[in-house]
mmCIF file of C-alpha atoms in Angstrom:
data_model
loop_
_atom_site.group_PDB
_atom_site.id
_atom_site.type_symbol
_atom_site.label_atom_id
_atom_site.label_comp_id
_atom_site.label_asym_id
_atom_site.label_seq_id
_atom_site.Cartn_x
_atom_site.Cartn_y
_atom_site.Cartn_z
ATOM 1 C CA GLN A 1 -19.264 2.358 -10.949
ATOM 2 C CA GLY A 2 -19.481 -0.560 -8.603
ATOM 3 C CA VAL A 3 -16.659 0.752 -6.475
ATOM 4 C CA LEU A 4 -18.091 0.743 -2.971
ATOM 5 C CA SER A 5 -14.990 1.156 -0.917
ATOM 6 C CA VAL A 6 -11.300 1.838 -1.045
ATOM 7 C CA LEU A 7 -9.019 0.038 1.364
ATOM 8 C CA LEU A 8 -5.934 2.189 1.608
ATOM 9 C CA ALA A 9 -2.791 1.316 3.463
ATOM 10 C CA VAL A 10 -3.745 -2.343 3.723
ATOM 11 C CA VAL A 11 -0.218 -3.651 3.608
ATOM 12 C CA TYR A 12 2.836 -1.550 4.429
ATOM 13 C CA PHE A 13 6.283 -2.576 3.306
ATOM 14 C CA SER A 14 9.328 -0.776 4.630
ATOM 15 C CA THR A 15 12.207 0.198 2.382
ATOM 16 C CA GLY A 16 14.037 -2.878 3.595
ATOM 17 C CA TYR A 17 11.824 -4.914 1.270
ATOM 18 C CA LYS A 18 12.964 -3.029 -1.818
ATOM 19 C CA ASN A 19 15.057 -5.983 -2.967
ATOM 20 C CA SER A 20 13.146 -8.701 -1.128
ATOM 21 C CA ALA A 21 11.257 -11.682 -2.517
ATOM 22 C CA PHE A 22 7.896 -9.945 -2.072
ATOM 23 C CA LYS A 23 6.245 -9.442 -5.443
ATOM 24 C CA LEU A 24 4.056 -6.371 -5.275
ATOM 25 C CA PRO A 25 1.151 -5.593 -7.618
ATOM 26 C CA PRO A 26 1.892 -3.207 -10.502
ATOM 27 C CA GLY A 27 1.482 0.529 -10.101
ATOM 28 C CA PRO A 28 2.720 3.902 -11.324
ATOM 29 C CA THR A 29 6.461 4.514 -11.377
ATOM 30 C CA PRO A 30 7.460 6.494 -8.269
ATOM 31 C CA LEU A 31 9.443 9.713 -8.415
ATOM 32 C CA PRO A 32 12.523 10.219 -6.223
ATOM 33 C CA ILE A 33 11.748 11.271 -2.632
ATOM 34 C CA ILE A 34 7.985 11.866 -3.058
ATOM 35 C CA GLY A 35 7.079 8.561 -4.704
ATOM 36 C CA ASN A 36 3.522 8.799 -6.090
ATOM 37 C CA LEU A 37 2.261 11.590 -3.828
ATOM 38 C CA HIS A 38 1.907 13.846 -6.868
ATOM 39 C CA LEU A 39 -0.807 11.530 -8.219
ATOM 40 C CA VAL A 40 -3.034 11.778 -5.141
ATOM 41 C CA ASP A 41 -5.391 14.696 -4.550
ATOM 42 C CA LEU A 42 -5.170 15.153 -0.781
ATOM 43 C CA ARG A 43 -8.686 16.614 -0.729
ATOM 44 C CA ARG A 44 -10.272 13.701 -2.627
ATOM 45 C CA GLN A 45 -8.038 10.699 -2.240
ATOM 46 C CA ASP A 46 -10.912 8.345 -3.077
ATOM 47 C CA LYS A 47 -11.310 9.786 -6.570
ATOM 48 C CA SER A 48 -7.567 9.699 -7.176
ATOM 49 C CA LEU A 49 -7.359 6.035 -6.177
ATOM 50 C CA MET A 50 -10.374 5.064 -8.271
ATOM 51 C CA LYS A 51 -8.845 6.782 -11.292
ATOM 52 C CA LEU A 52 -5.590 4.891 -10.780
ATOM 53 C CA ALA A 53 -7.563 1.643 -10.422
ATOM 54 C CA GLU A 54 -8.978 2.162 -13.925
ATOM 55 C CA LYS A 55 -5.433 1.942 -15.292
ATOM 56 C CA TYR A 56 -3.723 -0.513 -12.930
ATOM 57 C CA GLY A 57 -6.627 -2.710 -11.843
ATOM 58 C CA PRO A 58 -8.385 -3.191 -8.471
ATOM 59 C CA ILE A 59 -5.110 -4.021 -6.687
ATOM 60 C CA PHE A 60 -2.063 -1.824 -7.227
ATOM 61 C CA THR A 61 0.976 -0.428 -5.445
ATOM 62 C CA LEU A 62 1.677 3.198 -4.571
ATOM 63 C CA HIS A 63 4.701 4.818 -2.973
ATOM 64 C CA PHE A 64 4.081 7.508 -0.356
ATOM 65 C CA GLY A 65 7.579 8.825 -0.045
ATOM 66 C CA PHE A 66 9.697 5.741 0.668
ATOM 67 C CA GLN A 67 6.750 3.805 2.034
ATOM 68 C CA LYS A 68 5.116 1.210 -0.193
ATOM 69 C CA VAL A 69 1.339 0.855 0.022
ATOM 70 C CA VAL A 70 -0.860 -1.802 -1.563
ATOM 71 C CA VAL A 71 -4.280 -0.348 -2.430
ATOM 72 C CA LEU A 72 -7.430 -2.454 -2.808
ATOM 73 C CA THR A 73 -10.485 -0.953 -4.533
ATOM 74 C CA GLY A 74 -13.956 -2.376 -5.062
ATOM 75 C CA TYR A 75 -16.338 -4.292 -2.833
ATOM 76 C CA GLU A 76 -15.451 -7.816 -3.988
ATOM 77 C CA VAL A 77 -11.688 -7.345 -3.665
ATOM 78 C CA VAL A 78 -11.930 -5.700 -0.242
ATOM 79 C CA ARG A 79 -14.408 -8.310 1.000
ATOM 80 C CA GLU A 80 -12.170 -11.184 -0.119
ATOM 81 C CA ALA A 81 -9.184 -9.610 1.618
ATOM 82 C CA LEU A 82 -10.969 -8.990 4.910
ATOM 83 C CA VAL A 83 -12.961 -12.245 4.989
ATOM 84 C CA ASN A 84 -10.605 -14.814 3.459
ATOM 85 C CA TYR A 85 -7.300 -13.311 4.608
ATOM 86 C CA THR A 86 -8.271 -12.007 8.031
ATOM 87 C CA GLU A 87 -4.938 -12.684 9.734
ATOM 88 C CA GLU A 88 -2.933 -10.973 7.002
ATOM 89 C CA PHE A 89 -5.069 -7.827 7.202
ATOM 90 C CA VAL A 90 -5.691 -7.651 10.946
ATOM 91 C CA ASP A 91 -2.959 -5.095 11.673
ATOM 92 C CA ARG A 92 -3.003 -1.372 11.095
ATOM 93 C CA PRO A 93 -0.311 0.818 9.508
ATOM 94 C CA SER A 94 2.183 2.729 11.597
ATOM 95 C CA ILE A 95 1.604 6.501 11.411
ATOM 96 C CA PRO A 96 4.860 8.304 12.252
ATOM 97 C CA ILE A 97 3.349 11.419 13.842
ATOM 98 C CA PHE A 98 1.286 9.355 16.297
ATOM 99 C CA ASP A 99 4.212 7.022 16.961
ATOM 100 C CA GLN A 100 6.148 10.068 18.140
ATOM 101 C CA ILE A 101 3.280 11.450 20.225
ATOM 102 C CA GLN A 102 2.209 8.226 21.952
ATOM 103 C CA ASN A 103 5.225 5.971 21.401
ATOM 104 C CA LYS A 104 2.973 3.319 19.775
ATOM 105 C CA ASN A 105 0.845 3.031 22.918
ATOM 106 C CA GLY A 106 -2.793 3.807 23.632
ATOM 107 C CA LEU A 107 -6.143 2.506 22.450
ATOM 108 C CA PHE A 108 -6.220 4.152 19.043
ATOM 109 C CA PHE A 109 -2.619 4.190 17.851
ATOM 110 C CA SER A 110 -0.988 1.035 19.201
ATOM 111 C CA ILE A 111 0.007 -1.618 16.656
ATOM 112 C CA GLY A 112 0.927 -5.292 16.569
ATOM 113 C CA GLU A 113 0.416 -7.516 19.603
ATOM 114 C CA LEU A 114 -0.154 -4.526 21.908
ATOM 115 C CA TRP A 115 -3.060 -3.433 19.707
ATOM 116 C CA ARG A 116 -4.554 -6.949 19.690
ATOM 117 C CA THR A 117 -4.353 -7.149 23.486
ATOM 118 C CA THR A 118 -5.835 -3.673 23.893
ATOM 119 C CA ARG A 119 -8.605 -4.507 21.452
ATOM 120 C CA ARG A 120 -9.548 -7.699 23.307
ATOM 121 C CA PHE A 121 -9.679 -5.801 26.591
ATOM 122 C CA THR A 122 -11.756 -3.007 25.033
ATOM 123 C CA VAL A 123 -14.272 -5.381 23.437
ATOM 124 C CA SER A 124 -14.625 -7.269 26.726
ATOM 125 C CA SER A 125 -15.172 -4.025 28.638
ATOM 126 C CA MET A 126 -17.702 -2.759 26.080
ATOM 127 C CA ARG A 127 -19.664 -5.984 26.404
ATOM 128 C CA ASN A 128 -19.721 -5.562 30.162
ATOM 129 C CA LEU A 129 -21.171 -2.103 29.567
ATOM 130 C CA GLY A 130 -23.987 -3.552 27.465
ATOM 131 C CA MET A 131 -22.670 -3.896 23.917
ATOM 132 C CA GLY A 132 -24.479 -6.777 22.202
ATOM 133 C CA LYS A 133 -27.058 -7.021 24.984
ATOM 134 C CA GLN A 134 -30.695 -5.958 25.222
ATOM 135 C CA MET A 135 -29.869 -3.255 27.765
ATOM 136 C CA ILE A 136 -28.061 -1.224 25.101
ATOM 137 C CA GLU A 137 -30.548 -2.139 22.365
ATOM 138 C CA GLY A 138 -33.177 0.096 23.955
ATOM 139 C CA ARG A 139 -30.769 3.048 24.057
ATOM 140 C CA ILE A 140 -29.913 2.494 20.408
ATOM 141 C CA PHE A 141 -33.582 2.619 19.416
ATOM 142 C CA GLU A 142 -33.987 5.721 21.556
ATOM 143 C CA GLU A 143 -31.078 7.366 19.763
ATOM 144 C CA LEU A 144 -32.554 6.315 16.424
ATOM 145 C CA HIS A 145 -35.705 8.227 17.374
ATOM 146 C CA PHE A 146 -33.655 11.402 17.930
ATOM 147 C CA LEU A 147 -31.908 10.878 14.585
ATOM 148 C CA ILE A 148 -35.223 10.509 12.754
ATOM 149 C CA GLU A 149 -36.547 13.666 14.401
ATOM 150 C CA MET A 150 -33.415 15.529 13.315
ATOM 151 C CA ILE A 151 -33.893 14.379 9.714
ATOM 152 C CA LYS A 152 -37.546 15.442 9.806
ATOM 153 C CA SER A 153 -36.531 18.894 11.037
ATOM 154 C CA PHE A 154 -34.923 19.611 7.661
ATOM 155 C CA LYS A 155 -38.358 19.206 6.007
ATOM 156 C CA GLY A 156 -37.004 17.542 2.902
ATOM 157 C CA GLU A 157 -34.224 20.089 2.374
ATOM 158 C CA PRO A 158 -30.625 18.942 1.780
ATOM 159 C CA PHE A 159 -28.420 18.611 4.845
ATOM 160 C CA SER A 160 -24.851 17.628 5.625
ATOM 161 C CA LEU A 161 -24.222 13.863 5.595
ATOM 162 C CA PRO A 162 -21.887 14.058 8.617
ATOM 163 C CA SER A 163 -25.048 14.814 10.614
ATOM 164 C CA PHE A 164 -25.624 11.050 10.571
ATOM 165 C CA ASN A 165 -22.520 10.687 12.750
ATOM 166 C CA CYS A 166 -24.424 12.147 15.697
ATOM 167 C CA ALA A 167 -26.323 8.936 16.446
ATOM 168 C CA PRO A 168 -23.501 6.328 16.531
ATOM 169 C CA ILE A 169 -21.192 8.704 18.396
ATOM 170 C CA ASN A 170 -23.923 9.382 20.943
ATOM 171 C CA VAL A 171 -24.428 5.630 21.427
ATOM 172 C CA THR A 172 -20.707 5.346 22.174
ATOM 173 C CA PHE A 173 -20.954 8.206 24.669
ATOM 174 C CA ILE A 174 -23.921 6.502 26.337
ATOM 175 C CA MET A 175 -21.807 3.386 26.857
ATOM 176 C CA LEU A 176 -18.802 5.363 28.096
ATOM 177 C CA PHE A 177 -20.458 8.122 30.127
ATOM 178 C CA GLY A 178 -23.977 6.801 30.763
ATOM 179 C CA ASP A 179 -25.685 9.723 29.037
ATOM 180 C CA ARG A 180 -26.189 11.300 25.618
ATOM 181 C CA PHE A 181 -25.657 14.775 24.202
ATOM 182 C CA ASP A 182 -28.274 16.910 22.527
ATOM 183 C CA TYR A 183 -27.350 17.266 18.858
ATOM 184 C CA LYS A 184 -27.082 21.048 19.263
ATOM 185 C CA ASP A 185 -25.015 20.954 22.445
ATOM 186 C CA PRO A 186 -21.884 23.135 21.895
ATOM 187 C CA THR A 187 -19.659 20.597 23.649
ATOM 188 C CA PHE A 188 -21.017 17.791 21.470
ATOM 189 C CA LEU A 189 -20.513 19.839 18.296
ATOM 190 C CA THR A 190 -16.929 20.573 19.343
ATOM 191 C CA LEU A 191 -16.261 16.874 19.910
ATOM 192 C CA LEU A 192 -17.725 16.031 16.483
ATOM 193 C CA ARG A 193 -15.524 18.655 14.846
ATOM 194 C CA LEU A 194 -12.397 17.353 16.574
ATOM 195 C CA ILE A 195 -13.204 13.751 15.635
ATOM 196 C CA ASP A 196 -13.740 14.825 12.027
ATOM 197 C CA GLU A 197 -10.414 16.675 11.970
ATOM 198 C CA ILE A 198 -8.614 13.619 13.331
ATOM 199 C CA MET A 199 -10.188 11.404 10.661
ATOM 200 C CA ILE A 200 -9.081 13.833 7.951
ATOM 201 C CA LEU A 201 -5.537 13.837 9.343
ATOM 202 C CA LEU A 202 -5.471 10.047 9.531
ATOM 203 C CA GLY A 203 -6.361 9.870 5.851
ATOM 204 C CA SER A 204 -3.702 12.336 4.767
ATOM 205 C CA PRO A 205 -0.424 11.148 3.221
ATOM 206 C CA ASN A 206 1.136 14.208 4.868
ATOM 207 C CA LEU A 207 1.301 12.205 8.088
ATOM 208 C CA ASN A 208 3.886 9.985 6.439
ATOM 209 C CA VAL A 209 6.169 12.841 5.463
ATOM 210 C CA SER A 210 8.069 12.606 8.742
ATOM 211 C CA LYS A 211 9.079 9.090 7.723
ATOM 212 C CA LEU A 212 11.207 10.606 4.961
ATOM 213 C CA SER A 213 13.614 12.078 7.484
ATOM 214 C CA HIS A 214 14.083 8.676 9.145
ATOM 215 C CA THR A 215 14.763 6.690 5.988
#
């Protein structure tokens, strides 16, 4: 349908903006307390958002509890936002549960200027470890060989798409630890499972429920 990506939680507005001069895109009328959470299938948020886009257009507003979220759908809209309005979209949303756990610190869950500083340091360190240089290029091609062999092992039979995650994650491990994991290594499989669970949690509106008690 031409919808290649959904950019969710691009811009967050706190309840303090309820009567502000910001003019938000149209969207479904929110219910008290839960907002528009009843319109989103937590198991397939992408389908829910695409269905809403058919009615409200490629840019619309949702309410997750008391938190307002502007949703962008479709390749062209997302590309324009990220390319032409880089500064406006450079930040990440605040996720209450991780704010409580890490107090807005750390590599993955910091926000604002702390995140920008941490990101610059991380990119610089990764480059020192070989990112963007020929020394890592050889390891990437080596990992690609293992990925191709894994695909061949299925002999044309269907297999789980998350299997493709093995290669890029292994490249990251090579840069961090200097070595790779075998795709069937129990420790590696456990790490993949934990990463997948974290990604699912990050995409769940349930993580914003704790914000209700602070509003």
